[in-house]
Coordinates of C-alpha atoms and ligand atoms in Angstrom, one line a residue:
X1 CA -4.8 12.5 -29.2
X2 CA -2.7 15.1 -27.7
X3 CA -2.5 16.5 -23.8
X4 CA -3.6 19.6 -23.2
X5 CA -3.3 20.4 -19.7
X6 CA -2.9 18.8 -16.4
X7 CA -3.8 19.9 -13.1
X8 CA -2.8 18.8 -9.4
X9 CA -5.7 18.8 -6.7
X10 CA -4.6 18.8 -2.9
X11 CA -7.6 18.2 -0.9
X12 CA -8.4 16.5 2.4
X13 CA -11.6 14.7 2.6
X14 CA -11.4 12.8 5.5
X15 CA -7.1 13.0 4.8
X16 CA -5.3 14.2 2.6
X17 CA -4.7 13.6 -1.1
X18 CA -2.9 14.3 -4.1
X19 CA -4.8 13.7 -7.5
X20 CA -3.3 14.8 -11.1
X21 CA -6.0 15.3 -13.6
X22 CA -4.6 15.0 -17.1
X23 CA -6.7 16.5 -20.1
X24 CA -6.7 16.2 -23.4
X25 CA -7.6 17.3 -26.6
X26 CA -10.5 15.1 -27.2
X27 CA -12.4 15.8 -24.1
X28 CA -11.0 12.5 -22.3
X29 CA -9.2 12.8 -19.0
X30 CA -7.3 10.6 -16.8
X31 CA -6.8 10.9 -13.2
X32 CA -3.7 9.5 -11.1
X33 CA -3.1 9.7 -6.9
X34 CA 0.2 11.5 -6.0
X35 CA -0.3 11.0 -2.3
X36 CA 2.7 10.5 -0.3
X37 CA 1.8 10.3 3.7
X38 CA 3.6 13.2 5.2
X39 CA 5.4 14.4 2.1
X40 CA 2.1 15.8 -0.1
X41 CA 3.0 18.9 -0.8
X42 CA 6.4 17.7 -2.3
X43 CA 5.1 15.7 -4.5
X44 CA 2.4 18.3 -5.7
X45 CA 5.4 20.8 -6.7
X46 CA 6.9 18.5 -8.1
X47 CA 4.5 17.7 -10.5
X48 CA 3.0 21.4 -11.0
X49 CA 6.9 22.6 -12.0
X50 CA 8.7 20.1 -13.0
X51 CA 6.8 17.2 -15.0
X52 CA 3.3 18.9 -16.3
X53 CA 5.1 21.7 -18.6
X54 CA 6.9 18.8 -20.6
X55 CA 4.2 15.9 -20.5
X56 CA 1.4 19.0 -22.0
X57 CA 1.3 18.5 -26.1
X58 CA 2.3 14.7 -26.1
X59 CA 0.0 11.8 -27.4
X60 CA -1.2 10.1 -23.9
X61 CA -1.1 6.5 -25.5
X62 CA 2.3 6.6 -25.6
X63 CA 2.5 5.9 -21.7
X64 CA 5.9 3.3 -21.7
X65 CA 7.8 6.5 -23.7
X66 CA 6.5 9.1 -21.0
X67 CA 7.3 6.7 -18.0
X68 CA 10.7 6.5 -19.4
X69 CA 11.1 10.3 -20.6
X70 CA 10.3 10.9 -16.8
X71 CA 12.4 8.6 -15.3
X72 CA 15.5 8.6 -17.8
X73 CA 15.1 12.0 -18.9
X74 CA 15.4 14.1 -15.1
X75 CA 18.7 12.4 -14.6
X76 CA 17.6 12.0 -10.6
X77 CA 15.8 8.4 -10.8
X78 CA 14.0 6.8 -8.2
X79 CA 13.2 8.1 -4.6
X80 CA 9.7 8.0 -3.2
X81 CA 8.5 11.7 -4.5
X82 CA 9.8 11.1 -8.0
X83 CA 8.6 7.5 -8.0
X84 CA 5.2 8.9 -6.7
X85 CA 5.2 12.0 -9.6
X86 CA 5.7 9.4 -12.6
X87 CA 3.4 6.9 -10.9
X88 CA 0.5 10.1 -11.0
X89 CA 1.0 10.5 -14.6
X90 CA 1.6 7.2 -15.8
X91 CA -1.8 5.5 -13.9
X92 CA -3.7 8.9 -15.4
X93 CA -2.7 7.9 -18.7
X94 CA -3.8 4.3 -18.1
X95 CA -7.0 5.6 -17.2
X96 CA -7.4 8.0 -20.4
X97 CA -6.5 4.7 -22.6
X98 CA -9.0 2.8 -21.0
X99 CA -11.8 5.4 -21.7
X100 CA -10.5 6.0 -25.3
X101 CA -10.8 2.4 -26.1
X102 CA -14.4 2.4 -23.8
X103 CA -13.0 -0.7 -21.8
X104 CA -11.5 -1.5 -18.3
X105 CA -8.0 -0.7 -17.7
X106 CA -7.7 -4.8 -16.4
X107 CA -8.6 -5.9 -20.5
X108 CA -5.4 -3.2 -21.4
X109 CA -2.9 -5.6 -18.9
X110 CA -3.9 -8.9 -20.4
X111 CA -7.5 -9.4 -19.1
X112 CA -9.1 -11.5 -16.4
X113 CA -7.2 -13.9 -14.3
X114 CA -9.6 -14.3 -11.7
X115 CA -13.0 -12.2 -11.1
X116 CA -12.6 -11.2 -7.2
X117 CA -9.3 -10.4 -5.4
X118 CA -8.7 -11.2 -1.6
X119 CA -8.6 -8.8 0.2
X120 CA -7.9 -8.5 4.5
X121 CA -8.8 -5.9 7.0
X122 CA -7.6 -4.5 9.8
X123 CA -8.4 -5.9 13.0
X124 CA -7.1 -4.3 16.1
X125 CA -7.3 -3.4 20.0
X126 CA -6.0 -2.1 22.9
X127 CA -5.6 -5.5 24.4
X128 CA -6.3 -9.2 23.1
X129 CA -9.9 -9.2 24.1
X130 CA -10.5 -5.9 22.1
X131 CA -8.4 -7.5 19.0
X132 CA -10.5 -10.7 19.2
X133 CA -13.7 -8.5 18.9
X134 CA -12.6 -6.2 16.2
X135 CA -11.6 -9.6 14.0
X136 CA -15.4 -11.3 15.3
X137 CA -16.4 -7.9 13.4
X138 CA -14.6 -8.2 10.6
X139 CA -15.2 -11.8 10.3
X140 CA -18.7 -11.4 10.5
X141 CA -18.6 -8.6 7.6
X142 CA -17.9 -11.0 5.3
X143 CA -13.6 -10.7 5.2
X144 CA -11.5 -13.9 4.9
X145 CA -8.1 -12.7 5.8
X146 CA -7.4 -10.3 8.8
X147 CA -4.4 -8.5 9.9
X148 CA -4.4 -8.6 13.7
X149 CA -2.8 -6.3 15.6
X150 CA -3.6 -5.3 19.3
X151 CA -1.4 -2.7 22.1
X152 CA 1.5 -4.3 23.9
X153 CA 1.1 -4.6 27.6
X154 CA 3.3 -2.0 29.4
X155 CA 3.4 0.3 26.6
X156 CA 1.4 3.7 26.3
X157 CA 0.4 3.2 23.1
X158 CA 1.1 1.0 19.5
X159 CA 1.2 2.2 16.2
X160 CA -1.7 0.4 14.2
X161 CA -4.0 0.1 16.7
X162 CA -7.3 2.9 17.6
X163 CA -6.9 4.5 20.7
X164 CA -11.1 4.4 20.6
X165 CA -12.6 1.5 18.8
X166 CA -13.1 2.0 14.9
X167 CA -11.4 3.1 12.6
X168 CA -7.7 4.9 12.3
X169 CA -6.0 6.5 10.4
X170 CA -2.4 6.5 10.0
X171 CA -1.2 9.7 10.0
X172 CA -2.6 12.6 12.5
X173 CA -2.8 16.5 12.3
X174 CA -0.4 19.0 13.1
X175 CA 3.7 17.7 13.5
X176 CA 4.7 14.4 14.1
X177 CA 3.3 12.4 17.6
X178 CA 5.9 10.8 19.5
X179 CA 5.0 7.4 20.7
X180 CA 7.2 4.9 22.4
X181 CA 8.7 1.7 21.7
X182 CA 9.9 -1.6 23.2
X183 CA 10.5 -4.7 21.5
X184 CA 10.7 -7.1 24.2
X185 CA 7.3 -6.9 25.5
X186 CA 6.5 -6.6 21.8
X187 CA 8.0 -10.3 21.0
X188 CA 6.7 -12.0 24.3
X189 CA 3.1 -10.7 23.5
X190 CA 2.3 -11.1 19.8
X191 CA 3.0 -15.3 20.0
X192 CA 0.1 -15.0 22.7
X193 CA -1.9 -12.4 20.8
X194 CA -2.0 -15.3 17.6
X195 CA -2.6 -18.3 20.1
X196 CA -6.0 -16.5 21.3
X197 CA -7.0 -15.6 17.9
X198 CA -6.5 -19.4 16.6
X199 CA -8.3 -20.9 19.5
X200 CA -11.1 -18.7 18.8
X201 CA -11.6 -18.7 15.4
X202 CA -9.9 -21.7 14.3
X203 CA -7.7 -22.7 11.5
X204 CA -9.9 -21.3 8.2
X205 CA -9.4 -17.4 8.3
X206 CA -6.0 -16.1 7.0
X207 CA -4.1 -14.3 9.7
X208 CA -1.7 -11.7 9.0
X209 CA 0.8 -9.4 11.5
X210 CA 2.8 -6.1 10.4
X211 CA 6.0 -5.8 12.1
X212 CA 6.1 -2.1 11.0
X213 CA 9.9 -2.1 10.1
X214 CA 10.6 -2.8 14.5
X215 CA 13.1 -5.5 14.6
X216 CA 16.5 -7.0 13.7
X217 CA 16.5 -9.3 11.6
X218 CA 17.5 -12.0 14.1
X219 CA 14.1 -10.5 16.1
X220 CA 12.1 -11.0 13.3
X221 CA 13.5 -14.8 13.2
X222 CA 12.5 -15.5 16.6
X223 CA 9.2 -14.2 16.3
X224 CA 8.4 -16.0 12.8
X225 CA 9.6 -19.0 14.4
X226 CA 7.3 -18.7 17.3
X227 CA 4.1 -17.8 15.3
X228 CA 4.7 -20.8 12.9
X229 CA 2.3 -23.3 14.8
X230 CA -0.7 -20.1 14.1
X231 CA 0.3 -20.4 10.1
X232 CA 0.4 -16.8 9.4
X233 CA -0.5 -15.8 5.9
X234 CA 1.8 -13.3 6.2
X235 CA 4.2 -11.5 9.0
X236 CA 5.5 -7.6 7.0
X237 CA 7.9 -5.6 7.4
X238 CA 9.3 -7.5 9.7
X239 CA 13.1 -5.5 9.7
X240 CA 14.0 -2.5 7.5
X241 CA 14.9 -3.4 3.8
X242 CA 17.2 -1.0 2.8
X243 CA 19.6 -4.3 4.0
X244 CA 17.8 -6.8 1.8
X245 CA 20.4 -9.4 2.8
X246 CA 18.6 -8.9 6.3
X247 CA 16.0 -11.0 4.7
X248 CA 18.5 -13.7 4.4
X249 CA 18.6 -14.0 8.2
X250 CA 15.0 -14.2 8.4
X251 CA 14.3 -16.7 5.8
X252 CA 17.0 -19.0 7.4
X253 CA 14.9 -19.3 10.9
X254 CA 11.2 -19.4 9.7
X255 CA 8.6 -21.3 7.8
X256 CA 6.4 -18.0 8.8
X257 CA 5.7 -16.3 5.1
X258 CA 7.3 -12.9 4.6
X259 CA 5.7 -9.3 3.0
X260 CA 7.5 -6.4 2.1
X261 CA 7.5 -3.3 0.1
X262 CA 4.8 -0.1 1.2
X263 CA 8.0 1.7 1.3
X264 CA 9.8 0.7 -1.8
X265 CA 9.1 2.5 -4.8
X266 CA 11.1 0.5 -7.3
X267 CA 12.2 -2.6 -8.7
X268 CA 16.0 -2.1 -7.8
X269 CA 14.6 -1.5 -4.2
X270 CA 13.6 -5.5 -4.4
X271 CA 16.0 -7.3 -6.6
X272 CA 17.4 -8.7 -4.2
X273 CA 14.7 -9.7 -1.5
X274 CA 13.1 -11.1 -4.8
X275 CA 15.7 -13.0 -6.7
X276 CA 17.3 -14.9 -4.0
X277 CA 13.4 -15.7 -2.7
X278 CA 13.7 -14.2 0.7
X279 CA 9.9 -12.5 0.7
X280 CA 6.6 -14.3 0.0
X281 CA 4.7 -11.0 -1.4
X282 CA 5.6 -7.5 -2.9
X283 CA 3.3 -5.0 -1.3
X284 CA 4.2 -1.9 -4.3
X285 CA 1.7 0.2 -5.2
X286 CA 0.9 2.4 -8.5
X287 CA 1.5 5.6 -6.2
X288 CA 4.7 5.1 -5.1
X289 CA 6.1 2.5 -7.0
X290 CA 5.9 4.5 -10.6
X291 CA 2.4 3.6 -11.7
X292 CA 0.8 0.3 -13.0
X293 CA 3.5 0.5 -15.7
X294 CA 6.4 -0.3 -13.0
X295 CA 4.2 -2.2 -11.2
X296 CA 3.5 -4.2 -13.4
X297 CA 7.2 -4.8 -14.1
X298 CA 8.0 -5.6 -10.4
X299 CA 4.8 -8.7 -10.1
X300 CA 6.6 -10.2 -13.5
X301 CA 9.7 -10.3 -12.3
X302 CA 8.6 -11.3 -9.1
X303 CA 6.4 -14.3 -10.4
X304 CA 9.4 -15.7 -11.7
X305 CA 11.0 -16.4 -8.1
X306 CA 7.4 -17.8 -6.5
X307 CA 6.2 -14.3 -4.8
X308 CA 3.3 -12.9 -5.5
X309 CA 1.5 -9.2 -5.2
X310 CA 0.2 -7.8 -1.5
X311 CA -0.7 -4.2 -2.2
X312 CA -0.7 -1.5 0.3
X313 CA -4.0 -0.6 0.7
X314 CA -4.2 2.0 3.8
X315 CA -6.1 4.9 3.6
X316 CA -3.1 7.0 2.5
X317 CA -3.8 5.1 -0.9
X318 CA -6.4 7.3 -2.7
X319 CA -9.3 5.4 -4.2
X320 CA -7.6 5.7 -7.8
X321 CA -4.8 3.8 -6.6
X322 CA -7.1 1.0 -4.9
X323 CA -8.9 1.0 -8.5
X324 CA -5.1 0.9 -10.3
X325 CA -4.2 -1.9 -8.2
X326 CA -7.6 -4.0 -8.3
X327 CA -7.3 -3.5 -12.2
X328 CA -3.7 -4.9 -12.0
X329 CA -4.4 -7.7 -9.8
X330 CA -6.9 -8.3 -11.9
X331 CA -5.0 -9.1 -14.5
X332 CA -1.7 -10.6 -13.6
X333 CA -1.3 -14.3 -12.8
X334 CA 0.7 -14.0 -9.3
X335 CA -1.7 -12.0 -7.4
X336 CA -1.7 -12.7 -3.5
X337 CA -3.8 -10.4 -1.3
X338 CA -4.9 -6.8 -1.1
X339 CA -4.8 -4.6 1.8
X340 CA -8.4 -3.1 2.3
X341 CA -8.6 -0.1 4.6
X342 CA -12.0 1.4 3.7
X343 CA -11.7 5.3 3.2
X344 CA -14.1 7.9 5.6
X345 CA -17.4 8.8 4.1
X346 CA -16.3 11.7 2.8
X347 CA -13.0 10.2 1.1
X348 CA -15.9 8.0 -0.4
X349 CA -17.5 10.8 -1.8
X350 CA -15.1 12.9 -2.7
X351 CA -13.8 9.9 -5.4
X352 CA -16.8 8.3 -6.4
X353 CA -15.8 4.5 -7.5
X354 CA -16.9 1.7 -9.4
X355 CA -14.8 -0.9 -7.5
X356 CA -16.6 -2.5 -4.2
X357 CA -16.5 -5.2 -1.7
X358 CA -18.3 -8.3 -1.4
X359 CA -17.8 -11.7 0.6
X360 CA -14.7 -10.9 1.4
X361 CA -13.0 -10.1 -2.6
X362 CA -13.0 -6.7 -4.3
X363 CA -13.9 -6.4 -7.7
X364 CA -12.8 -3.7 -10.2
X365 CA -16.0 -2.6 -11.3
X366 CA -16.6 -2.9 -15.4
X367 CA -16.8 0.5 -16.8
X368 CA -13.9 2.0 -19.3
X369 CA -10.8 3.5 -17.7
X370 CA -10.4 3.2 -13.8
X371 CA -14.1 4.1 -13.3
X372 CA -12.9 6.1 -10.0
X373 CA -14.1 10.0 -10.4
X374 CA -13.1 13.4 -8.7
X375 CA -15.3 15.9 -7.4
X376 CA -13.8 19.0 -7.2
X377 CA -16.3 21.3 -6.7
X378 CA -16.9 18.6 -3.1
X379 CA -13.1 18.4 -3.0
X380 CA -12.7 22.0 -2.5
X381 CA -14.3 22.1 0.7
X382 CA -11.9 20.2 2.4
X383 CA -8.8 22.2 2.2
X384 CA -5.1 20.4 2.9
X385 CA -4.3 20.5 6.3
X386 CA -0.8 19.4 7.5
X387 CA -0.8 16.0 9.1
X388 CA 2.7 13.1 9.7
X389 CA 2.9 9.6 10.7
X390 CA 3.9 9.4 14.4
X391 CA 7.4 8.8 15.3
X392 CA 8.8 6.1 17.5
X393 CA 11.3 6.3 20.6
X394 CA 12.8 3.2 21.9
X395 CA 12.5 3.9 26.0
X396 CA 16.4 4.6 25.9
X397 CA 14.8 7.7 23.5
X398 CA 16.8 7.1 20.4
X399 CA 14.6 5.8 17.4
X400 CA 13.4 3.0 16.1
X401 CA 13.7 2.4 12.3
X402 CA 10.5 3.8 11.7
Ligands
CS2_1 C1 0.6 0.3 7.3 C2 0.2 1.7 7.0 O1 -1.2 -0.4 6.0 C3 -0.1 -0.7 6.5 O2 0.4 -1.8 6.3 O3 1.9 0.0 7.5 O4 -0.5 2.2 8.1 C4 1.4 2.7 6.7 O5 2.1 2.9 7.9 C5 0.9 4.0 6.2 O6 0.1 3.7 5.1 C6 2.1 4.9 5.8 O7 1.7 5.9 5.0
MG2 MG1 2.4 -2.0 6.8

């Protein structure tokens, strides 16, 4: 089997996305999401000049040679656009395996470890009492872990949380929003936030809190420490990790488990945080950690130190990386938890799927490949439109670390 040509498609149903298409000679194709929030468009060139004209004419089985022939061979490794490139290629050649040998890409990583993977929502409000609806919601569709999140008394508006019930959605159109920042409030609130949610829905549901990269380290000790009597499944992000000694800090204060990683895009990004056990979960993706080929590389190395996988799942994730890491999770022993941020309508759509939801798991679906689709002709109609991640200002206007 040889590749014959591969195309990029930038469309935005609902958001936007980046999806390379990879044909080959034998009528097969495999699809792989290049989306990187913010950043698209980079990625796309990328891909269209620099990595299609030398991946056309090889033999798409051989995806561990063409991962490292694109990471080795441009001499510039790493870094979240490169990262994101290889992971587009490697996750579309996964997919053409799959559908060569007429089987799910979960049987090509080993097989089944477990049928249905946990997965938790996003609950949030603009104060406690809209938080503790949104999880009754989400409880009451069927989800049996929930990230809570709800806006911080005093300040205009938090990242994470709807400014209208519903849904949101990370980034927003046009340039960046500014939003502001304060961590003090921040750290006096989210204890009480976690002491309403536990007294009204008890012990059973698995709570979980993103941190969104705020805080010091010490911060983020304090805070871990004070959530431990509402036993967290998770707190993430809690301090930036280009410092993974940070962690150390963190690790040294609190029982309160640890996430990290939407923002890595490679192993050497968590060698550290990993080998000397100072995180709980991973939270790579295929996207922007390389594809499921370096993926899978990270959760091995990671089962050997205890932590376990927590993929990002937002909707910046297109649904051909949410079928690339159910397939994974799938497979691999150390599995933890998947983020589930269910896509608009018309993402829906747009990538019809074989993977769903049910009683709170997710399940990979059982048809060859990825079994996620593209329909261009519908994709067409929503044309990229520009659109960031909001920035945040401390109220002394310099800003935070993300
Ligand atoms: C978040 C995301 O899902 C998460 O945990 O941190 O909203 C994240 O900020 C975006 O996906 C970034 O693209
Ligand atoms: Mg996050």
């Amino acid at each position: 089997m040889k590749i014959t040509k591969a195309s990029v498609n930038i469309s935005a149903p609902g958001r936007n996305f980046v999806t390379l298409k990879v044909e080959t000679d034998e009528g097969i194709y495999g699809l792989g999401d290049g989306t990187l929030n913010g950043r698209e468009l980079a990625v796309a060139s990328y891909l269209t000049d620099h990595v299609i004209p030398c991946i056309v004419g090889r033999d798409p089985f051989q995806i561990e040679d063409i991962w490292q022939y694109l990471y080795r061979g441009s001499y510039w490794r790493r870094g979240p656009v490169t990262m994101a490139a290889i992971g587009a290629v490697d996750v579309a050649l996964w997919d053409i395996k799959g559908k060569a040998l007429n089987t799910p890409v979960y049987n090509l990583l080993g097989g089944k470890s477990r049928e249905g993977l946990l997965v938790y929502a996003h609950a949030n409000g603009t104060d406690v009492d809209h938080a503790l609806e949104d999880v009754a919601k989400h409880k009451e569709l069927g989800y049996k872990a929930i990230r809570v999140q709800s806006g911080i008394p005093g300040l205009a508006g938090t990242y994470g949380v709807a400014k209208t019930p519903g849904r949101y959605e990370p980034a927003e159109r046009g340039l960046p929003q500014e939003c502001e920042w304060a961590t003090e409030p921040y750290l006096r609130h989210v204890p009480k936030l976690f002491a309403r949610v536990r007294e009204a829905f008890g012990e059973e549901l698995h709570l979980l809190h993103d941190c969104h990269h705020r805080l010091t380290p010490m911060e983020a000790a304090r805070l871990g420490k004070e959530l431990e009597p509402f036993h967290l499944f998770w707190i993430e992000d809690p301090t930036p990790a280009e410092l993974q000694e940070g962690f150390r800090t963190i690790r040294d204060h609190t029982t309160t488990p640890i996430a990290v990683g939407e923002v890595l895009n490679s192993i050497w990004d968590a060698h550290d945080l990993i080998r000397n056990q100072w995180i709980d979960y991973i939270r790579m993706t295929a996207v922007h950690a390389g594809g499921i080929t370096h993926l899978k590389k990270v959760a091995d190395f990671a089962s050997l130190y205890h932590v376990r996988t927590g993929c990002h799942g937002a909707t910046d994730l297109s649904p051909v990386c949410m079928a690339a890491a159910l397939h994974l999770g799938t497979a691999i022993h150390n599995f933890g938890i998947q983020e589930h941020m269910p896509h608009t309508d018309e993402t829906d759509t747009v990538f019809p799927h074989q993977y769903f939801f049910q009683d709170g798991l997710m399940y990979p679906g059982e048809g060859p490949g990825l079994g996620v689709d593209l329909d261009e002709k519908l994709a067409a109609k929503y044309p990229y439109q520009r659109a960031y991640l909001p920035v945040n200002r401390k109220l002394d206007g310099t800003l935070t670390d993300w």
